[in-house]
């Protein structure tokens, strides 16, 4: 029995899909190109999202948003960045200087590291880790430490309460986030993010040829993941840690200049990486529509082994999906009032956690019986 | 000495240093932060040993959850900002316990693996770990889950103890902001002494 069982379940050895940056040159050059790729993504895409937020919030509130800096105000955030660098670096007299200085960096570094595994198009990723999804969730859970350190080290009660709220909130919403992601991993049968995209490209409704993204069987999981990621990022309406009407600016109250900018960048990079995760987990990665492959691609479902045209098309599609998701995040910020602390905890523990457990159970049973 | 050894040495020195700082720090929050660094270091040791699943699980559970809960508890209850002299009343006991554990583990590990030579390690894939856990070792796994569940429920029961059931109830703390009586009527009794005006 035992032999038979292990034989029938014997795992396929994971072979990472090669990245387009795996060149046949020195190892060091390949690594340098990958680092440049990640840093470019990390520094550019959040800026675009930030500009979109300025403009979209402005329009939704019957304003025009930034108009002065550059054409249509596109250089507003660049100007902001220059301003942040010039500002005086104020450290409160009672603050714990070392922890205070270290905290924004500790929040920022995990936000960069998550980009390591995100696939943006056919071949356009730095590494295809076997544990990609698990890696992304584990690394992003470390950011909380930076937030709590900043809250404590500021020696300011508003900051301390903000840090406490951030800690409580991030622990509460990490659970539904991970449980929703597990359901996707169960359905795809892999933890590799590239593998999940491939599984979606080849997943068909049982009994038909209809290609479906995971958002259709797992619409519940998608909603849970979206809400939990909003809360993980402390975005409104889940922005209790920085509730400006009661806490000034929460854990960021005492931060100025470039350190404040690092916290802001962490938030926008988090929006991008969480949206990218949602695109990969639920929205078919770089597939334009379910069942539609990219031009010039031959691999699984017309999604892999592409030429340059297909690769660029894939990246454009992924980035467009990320922009749409971040726009919905901005929309939610403008549309809904902030949840009270007790409502926020209640929503996670009494609604999202049970629902995500049900979602996981249903998907696990369906995986065995139907799919 | 290969690159592997150099990386291991760096990770091990950082971890050990952070461990020493954890117990010698005079500030509670600093100690908790060094504990987080120590736990990260132990995750990195697993990574060096090509056990990436265990490393990430360490990071997610120990750093992302345990260390954060630790800091949360400290900040909620006693987070002195600035220096605070810690009371080391159990120093001798702590040295005894940790020394004893060190000797015990060293003897056991050297006894079990002392004869083995250095080998290249390639960690098992996460598929193999999953199948081993849920096919071969499913009973111990389930028993452990039950144990954790029992601990969880126990913690909730202890925390939810309603007043008067057991233990002693703490006196509510009265906060007096100043020596002055706080209402107009108390401060100037002559105004109301004559009854309704």
XYZ file of C-alpha atoms in Angstrom:
568
model
C 0.000 0.000 0.000
C 2.667 2.400 1.062
C 4.863 1.711 -1.936
C 1.922 2.026 -4.276
C 0.862 5.296 -2.704
C 4.265 6.918 -2.930
C 4.633 5.611 -6.480
C 1.334 7.096 -7.610
C 2.026 10.370 -5.844
C 5.676 10.591 -6.743
C 6.318 14.286 -7.288
C 7.598 15.670 -10.512
C 10.965 17.318 -10.020
C 10.508 21.070 -10.309
C 12.418 22.639 -13.172
C 12.385 26.431 -12.999
C 11.225 28.069 -16.204
C 14.119 30.030 -17.701
C 13.952 33.790 -17.563
C 14.603 35.958 -20.620
C 17.477 37.476 -18.657
C 19.330 34.149 -18.385
C 21.967 35.032 -20.937
C 24.852 32.856 -22.053
C 27.375 35.267 -20.629
C 29.142 35.550 -17.300
C 27.008 34.818 -14.248
C 27.737 38.256 -12.830
C 26.357 40.075 -15.869
C 23.126 38.066 -15.774
C 22.687 38.897 -12.097
C 23.439 42.587 -12.728
C 20.810 42.702 -15.488
C 18.239 41.063 -13.222
C 18.977 43.476 -10.379
C 18.667 46.419 -12.785
C 15.366 44.987 -14.055
C 13.923 44.662 -10.539
C 15.107 48.099 -9.432
C 13.754 49.718 -12.605
C 10.366 48.076 -12.049
C 10.445 49.002 -8.361
C 11.241 52.651 -9.023
C 9.115 53.283 -12.123
C 5.834 51.381 -11.786
C 4.973 52.739 -8.279
C 5.588 56.269 -9.613
C 3.127 55.661 -12.443
C 0.623 54.275 -9.946
C 1.169 57.294 -7.697
C 0.514 59.665 -10.598
C -2.597 57.681 -11.505
C -3.770 57.997 -7.890
C -3.251 61.773 -7.917
C -5.178 62.166 -11.148
C -7.937 59.648 -10.411
C -8.536 60.986 -6.902
C -8.633 64.487 -8.304
C -11.201 63.597 -10.955
C -13.312 61.584 -8.510
C -13.391 64.585 -6.191
C -14.135 67.093 -8.977
C -10.604 68.470 -8.974
C -8.009 68.347 -11.714
C -5.145 66.853 -9.748
C -1.555 67.929 -10.489
C -1.275 70.060 -13.653
C 1.771 72.262 -13.223
C 4.818 69.964 -13.117
C 5.516 68.612 -16.585
C 2.906 67.807 -19.254
C -0.430 67.103 -17.512
C 1.384 67.092 -14.183
C 3.218 63.862 -14.965
C 6.405 65.024 -13.252
C 4.643 65.905 -9.988
C 6.002 62.868 -8.130
C 9.516 63.451 -9.462
C 9.287 66.995 -8.114
C 7.987 65.586 -4.829
C 10.930 63.205 -4.675
C 13.422 66.052 -5.175
C 11.626 68.009 -2.478
C 11.792 65.054 -0.067
C 15.547 64.716 -0.586
C 16.120 68.408 0.136
C 14.127 68.420 3.368
C 15.791 68.512 6.757
C 16.042 65.118 8.406
C 14.348 65.831 11.740
C 14.770 63.267 14.511
C 12.785 63.839 17.721
C 14.976 64.450 20.784
C 13.468 61.531 22.741
C 13.572 59.104 19.815
C 15.670 55.957 19.735
C 17.901 57.230 16.950
C 19.202 53.939 15.550
C 15.858 52.135 15.468
C 14.220 55.293 14.139
C 16.672 55.457 11.246
C 16.562 51.739 10.505
C 12.767 51.351 10.458
C 11.870 52.837 7.030
C 14.613 50.766 5.409
C 13.365 47.582 7.040
C 9.900 48.326 5.690
C 11.256 49.106 2.217
C 13.625 46.162 1.614
C 10.956 43.387 1.702
C 8.877 45.482 -0.710
C 11.807 45.352 -3.160
C 12.504 41.663 -2.555
C 8.942 40.646 -3.475
C 9.565 41.865 -7.031
C 12.139 39.086 -7.411
C 9.526 36.435 -8.172
C 6.768 38.426 -9.893
C 6.308 37.367 -13.531
C 5.366 40.257 -15.839
C 5.287 38.511 -19.201
C 6.548 35.429 -21.029
C 10.137 35.084 -19.848
C 10.010 38.467 -18.130
C 10.806 37.580 -14.520
C 13.977 37.507 -12.480
C 13.657 34.022 -10.985
C 11.002 31.332 -11.166
C 11.219 29.930 -7.644
C 9.543 26.637 -6.846
C 8.164 28.359 -3.742
C 7.403 31.670 -5.470
C 3.997 32.304 -3.896
C 5.156 31.256 -0.443
C 8.262 33.417 -0.841
C 6.194 36.489 -1.773
C 3.859 36.054 1.204
C 6.676 35.289 3.681
C 8.857 38.207 2.608
C 6.018 40.719 2.601
C 5.110 39.728 6.174
C 8.444 41.157 7.370
C 7.504 44.751 6.452
C 5.354 44.971 9.597
C 8.493 44.944 11.726
C 9.666 48.153 10.069
C 6.314 49.797 10.710
C 6.236 48.749 14.383
C 9.868 49.821 14.909
C 9.082 53.229 13.449
C 6.015 53.554 15.647
C 7.918 52.713 18.792
C 11.151 54.576 18.118
C 9.428 57.892 17.390
C 8.750 58.400 21.114
C 5.345 59.810 20.284
C 2.077 58.365 21.525
C 0.337 58.832 18.190
C 3.136 56.931 16.494
C 3.062 54.195 19.131
C -0.688 53.680 18.787
C -0.317 53.730 15.009
C 2.382 51.060 15.170
C 0.248 48.941 17.512
C -2.748 49.197 15.217
C -0.581 48.322 12.226
C 0.703 45.219 14.007
C -2.758 44.057 15.034
C -4.189 44.732 11.588
C -1.420 43.043 9.654
C -1.583 39.907 11.799
C -5.364 39.777 11.460
C -5.410 40.131 7.677
C -2.396 37.969 6.926
C -4.497 34.901 7.702
C -7.286 35.402 5.091
C -4.655 36.565 2.588
C -2.626 33.377 2.924
C -5.685 31.117 3.080
C -7.042 32.630 -0.143
C -3.642 32.206 -1.828
C -3.442 28.576 -0.659
C -6.705 27.811 -2.469
C -5.129 29.039 -5.726
C -2.028 26.934 -5.101
C -4.258 23.913 -4.509
C -6.116 24.426 -7.753
C -2.955 25.106 -9.766
C -1.032 22.277 -8.110
C 2.095 24.416 -7.796
C 3.510 27.265 -5.736
C 5.566 28.667 -8.594
C 4.021 31.908 -9.850
C 4.969 31.098 -13.443
C 3.474 27.646 -12.931
C 0.231 29.212 -11.711
C -0.001 31.383 -14.847
C 0.574 28.286 -16.971
C -2.029 26.326 -15.002
C -4.566 29.080 -15.709
C -3.753 29.164 -19.411
C -4.423 25.434 -19.635
C -7.331 25.207 -17.172
C -10.623 24.443 -18.862
C -14.093 24.124 -17.445
C -14.568 20.379 -16.837
C -16.305 18.747 -19.777
C -15.780 21.665 -22.153
C -12.984 23.414 -24.016
C -13.741 26.711 -22.335
C -10.566 28.244 -20.924
C -11.108 29.978 -17.579
C -9.085 32.170 -15.239
C -9.049 31.210 -11.576
C -11.108 34.271 -10.725
C -14.217 32.480 -12.044
C -14.203 29.402 -9.791
C -12.618 31.418 -6.984
C -14.439 34.733 -7.109
C -14.865 34.502 -3.316
C -11.139 33.949 -2.858
C -10.384 36.894 -5.149
C -12.594 39.239 -3.143
C -11.024 38.028 0.118
C -7.520 38.439 -1.295
C -8.321 41.930 -2.566
C -9.782 43.116 0.758
C -6.987 41.519 2.775
C -4.301 43.059 0.585
C -5.922 46.494 0.977
C -5.752 45.975 4.727
C -2.169 44.666 4.583
C -1.161 47.849 2.806
C -3.123 50.006 5.313
C -4.909 51.570 2.377
C -8.206 53.327 2.996
C -10.815 52.192 4.008
C -8.481 50.075 6.160
C -6.125 52.895 7.132
C -6.682 52.750 10.888
C -2.880 52.739 11.577
C -2.521 56.180 10.009
C -6.033 57.487 10.719
C -5.348 61.172 10.258
C -8.406 62.385 12.155
C -7.263 60.745 15.389
C -3.581 59.822 15.085
C -2.104 62.719 13.058
C -0.352 60.308 10.687
C 0.130 57.215 12.832
C 3.550 55.608 12.754
C 4.756 58.106 10.119
C 3.972 61.187 12.227
C 7.580 62.009 13.166
C 9.163 61.096 9.853
C 10.327 63.738 7.419
C 12.174 63.949 4.142
C 13.639 60.882 2.563
C 12.622 58.518 5.382
C 8.994 59.516 4.973
C 9.387 59.055 1.232
C 10.645 55.515 1.888
C 7.470 54.657 3.812
C 5.385 56.136 0.991
C 7.347 54.199 -1.615
C 6.788 51.026 0.434
C 3.046 51.608 0.251
C 2.976 52.233 -3.507
C 5.355 49.370 -4.264
C 3.100 47.214 -2.080
C 0.089 48.250 -4.166
C 1.957 47.224 -7.301
C 3.238 43.895 -5.971
C -0.105 42.930 -4.412
C -1.882 43.811 -7.687
C 0.716 41.826 -9.624
C 0.088 38.860 -7.309
C -3.661 39.166 -7.924
C -3.085 39.317 -11.678
C -0.951 36.179 -11.503
C -3.165 34.255 -9.075
C -6.611 35.107 -10.388
C -6.559 37.125 -13.600
C -4.577 34.876 -15.902
C -1.248 36.711 -15.843
C -0.453 38.082 -19.302
C -3.452 36.543 -21.042
C -5.561 39.233 -22.726
C -8.814 37.293 -22.402
C -9.416 33.701 -21.279
C -8.426 31.427 -24.144
C -6.633 34.133 -26.154
C -2.915 33.545 -26.606
C -0.235 36.089 -27.397
C 1.056 36.633 -30.937
C 4.077 34.492 -31.739
C 3.795 32.233 -28.706
C 3.712 28.458 -28.870
C 4.037 27.153 -25.315
C 1.162 26.159 -23.027
C -2.041 27.881 -24.168
C -0.158 30.338 -26.384
C 1.472 31.959 -23.380
C 5.105 30.798 -23.396
C 8.103 30.467 -25.732
C 7.457 33.834 -27.293
C 9.379 36.151 -29.559
C 10.052 39.759 -28.647
C 6.608 40.856 -29.846
C 4.822 38.382 -27.599
C 7.022 39.242 -24.634
C 6.396 42.985 -24.957
C 2.672 42.389 -25.501
C 2.592 40.221 -22.371
C 4.289 42.883 -20.265
C 1.884 45.549 -21.536
C -1.124 43.367 -20.701
C 0.187 42.599 -17.190
C 0.938 46.253 -16.466
C -2.497 47.288 -17.748
C -4.165 44.777 -15.419
C -2.033 46.041 -12.516
C -3.089 49.631 -13.300
C -6.755 48.624 -13.384
C -6.480 46.888 -9.998
C -4.631 49.811 -8.426
C -7.285 52.138 -9.854
C -9.924 50.089 -8.013
C -7.846 50.497 -4.831
C -7.832 54.272 -5.341
C -11.546 54.209 -6.102
C -12.198 52.370 -2.824
C -10.119 54.993 -1.026
C -12.276 57.790 -2.359
C -15.601 55.993 -2.085
C -15.636 54.454 1.387
C -15.191 55.913 4.872
C -12.598 54.427 7.199
C -13.564 51.332 9.188
C -13.500 51.699 12.966
C -10.879 49.565 14.746
C -13.439 47.075 16.104
C -15.226 46.809 12.745
C -11.894 46.205 11.093
C -10.915 43.348 13.417
C -14.442 41.925 13.282
C -14.412 41.897 9.479
C -11.229 39.867 9.417
C -11.819 37.333 12.189
C -15.573 36.838 11.867
C -16.103 37.222 8.121
C -12.978 36.854 6.017
C -11.252 34.023 7.920
C -14.321 31.707 8.004
C -15.134 32.516 4.365
C -11.582 31.812 3.252
C -11.617 28.496 5.127
C -14.867 27.561 3.359
C -13.357 28.659 0.041
C -10.289 26.502 0.666
C -12.401 23.471 1.606
C -14.635 23.836 -1.460
C -11.691 24.240 -3.824
C -9.834 21.300 -2.275
C -12.878 19.025 -2.679
C -13.537 20.306 -6.206
C -9.890 19.725 -7.117
C -10.255 16.041 -6.264
C -13.803 15.512 -7.560
C -14.346 17.870 -10.503
C -11.235 19.538 -11.937
C 37.007 27.256 1.901
C 34.247 27.530 -0.679
C 31.819 30.368 -1.209
C 29.270 28.212 0.568
C 31.430 28.163 3.704
C 31.966 31.920 3.591
C 28.225 32.568 3.384
C 27.548 30.121 6.188
C 30.224 31.740 8.343
C 28.749 35.216 7.815
C 25.234 34.010 8.583
C 26.366 32.061 11.638
C 28.398 34.956 13.068
C 25.491 37.371 12.552
C 23.055 34.973 14.172
C 25.305 34.263 17.140
C 26.065 37.949 17.605
C 22.372 38.824 17.485
C 21.688 36.030 19.976
C 24.234 37.445 22.420
C 22.822 40.947 21.952
C 19.334 39.586 22.654
C 20.298 38.503 26.155
C 22.643 41.389 26.952
C 20.477 44.279 25.706
C 19.415 46.652 28.447
C 16.313 47.707 26.543
C 13.401 45.288 26.192
C 12.374 46.406 22.718
C 15.966 46.239 21.508
C 16.168 42.702 22.868
C 12.999 41.776 20.963
C 14.404 43.299 17.767
C 17.647 41.347 18.177
C 15.528 38.229 18.740
C 13.875 38.927 15.387
C 17.346 39.210 13.818
C 18.400 35.933 15.460
C 15.326 34.182 14.071
C 16.007 35.629 10.621
C 19.546 34.304 10.932
C 18.307 30.823 11.757
C 16.072 31.010 8.676
C 19.139 31.982 6.661
C 21.016 28.948 8.038
C 18.274 26.725 6.636
C 18.563 28.580 3.332
C 22.307 27.881 3.239
C 21.481 24.214 3.826
C 19.210 24.258 0.721
C 16.083 23.778 2.836
C 14.241 26.756 1.374
C 10.760 25.667 2.445
C 11.817 25.466 6.092
C 13.664 28.774 5.767
C 10.593 30.581 4.420
C 8.339 28.941 6.994
C 10.735 30.188 9.708
C 10.574 33.669 8.258
C 6.781 33.710 7.940
C 6.042 32.214 11.361
C 8.902 33.340 13.583
C 9.705 36.757 12.176
C 6.417 37.748 10.553
C 4.198 36.527 13.381
C 6.003 35.571 16.607
C 8.431 38.506 16.711
C 5.651 40.897 15.738
C 3.390 39.546 18.494
C 6.294 39.872 20.901
C 6.834 43.509 19.983
C 3.092 44.082 20.073
C 2.874 42.739 23.616
C 5.872 44.774 24.752
C 4.555 47.987 23.249
C 1.115 47.396 24.720
C 2.337 46.702 28.245
C 5.799 48.091 28.912
C 7.611 49.906 26.201
C 9.939 52.303 27.931
C 11.306 54.827 25.519
C 14.941 55.259 26.389
C 17.076 53.205 28.752
C 15.668 50.895 31.355
C 17.697 48.711 33.653
C 16.437 45.159 33.341
C 16.170 43.084 36.458
C 18.197 39.927 35.953
C 16.936 37.909 38.911
C 17.088 34.591 37.093
C 20.495 34.971 35.554
C 21.995 31.894 37.232
C 19.016 29.713 36.375
C 19.073 30.938 32.769
C 22.782 30.149 32.435
C 22.172 26.690 33.903
C 19.265 25.864 31.596
C 20.862 27.187 28.404
C 24.245 25.602 29.234
C 22.574 22.280 29.960
C 20.608 22.426 26.711
C 23.763 23.308 24.774
C 25.665 20.340 26.207
C 22.730 17.970 25.693
C 22.155 19.018 22.074
C 25.870 18.968 21.270
C 26.251 15.441 22.655
C 23.168 14.232 20.801
C 24.067 15.836 17.471
C 27.710 14.760 17.582
C 26.622 11.267 18.647
C 24.160 11.026 15.764
C 26.009 12.754 12.919
C 29.609 12.964 14.151
C 30.906 10.351 11.704
C 29.388 11.893 8.585
C 31.550 13.730 6.125
C 30.772 16.990 4.359
C 28.387 16.508 1.455
C 26.598 18.591 -1.096
C 22.987 19.033 -0.062
C 20.061 19.397 -2.402
C 16.918 19.971 -0.438
C 13.826 17.935 -1.228
C 11.206 19.764 -3.263
C 8.114 21.098 -1.575
C 6.067 18.374 -3.331
C 8.062 15.679 -1.568
C 7.733 17.434 1.780
C 3.966 17.710 1.290
C 3.559 14.075 0.348
C 5.767 12.918 3.206
C 3.737 15.007 5.650
C 0.289 14.014 4.471
C 0.877 10.417 3.378
C 3.533 8.864 5.583
C 3.501 11.094 8.658
C -0.148 12.121 8.653
C -0.879 10.721 12.127
C 1.866 12.612 13.986
C 0.929 15.688 11.975
C -2.720 15.475 13.022
C -1.797 14.768 16.654
C 0.414 17.859 16.651
C -2.410 19.933 15.176
C -4.725 18.729 17.933
C -2.104 19.716 20.509
C -1.821 23.192 19.009
C -5.608 23.503 18.853
C -5.861 22.528 22.516
C -3.222 25.114 23.424
C -5.120 27.733 21.414
C -8.431 26.988 23.095
C -6.705 26.908 26.475
C -5.218 30.337 25.876
C -8.623 31.728 24.923
C -10.254 30.168 27.998
C -7.569 31.649 30.264
C -7.850 35.061 28.655
C -11.665 35.139 28.753
C -11.974 34.292 32.466
C -15.057 36.108 33.677
C -14.750 38.030 36.956
C -15.262 36.075 40.166
C -14.559 32.642 38.705
C -11.041 32.175 39.923
C -7.952 34.160 40.714
C -7.984 37.687 42.030
C -9.396 40.675 40.365
C -7.164 43.682 40.011
C -8.206 46.894 41.675
C -9.343 49.409 39.121
C -6.804 52.208 38.886
C -8.066 55.616 39.834
C -6.451 58.373 37.877
C -6.320 61.757 39.540
C -5.229 64.450 37.198
C -4.773 67.109 39.834
C -5.671 67.879 43.430
C -8.569 70.063 42.395
C -12.119 68.732 42.564
C -13.226 68.394 39.016
C -16.675 69.973 38.801
C -17.857 73.473 39.369
C -20.246 72.323 42.106
C -17.482 70.551 44.017
C -15.008 73.371 43.578
C -17.340 76.088 44.817
C -19.785 74.426 47.205
C -20.982 77.782 48.521
C -22.839 78.373 45.255
C -24.987 75.281 45.592
C -25.116 75.150 49.393
C -28.189 77.279 49.507
C -30.129 74.883 47.326
C -31.769 75.980 44.112
C -31.078 79.468 43.008
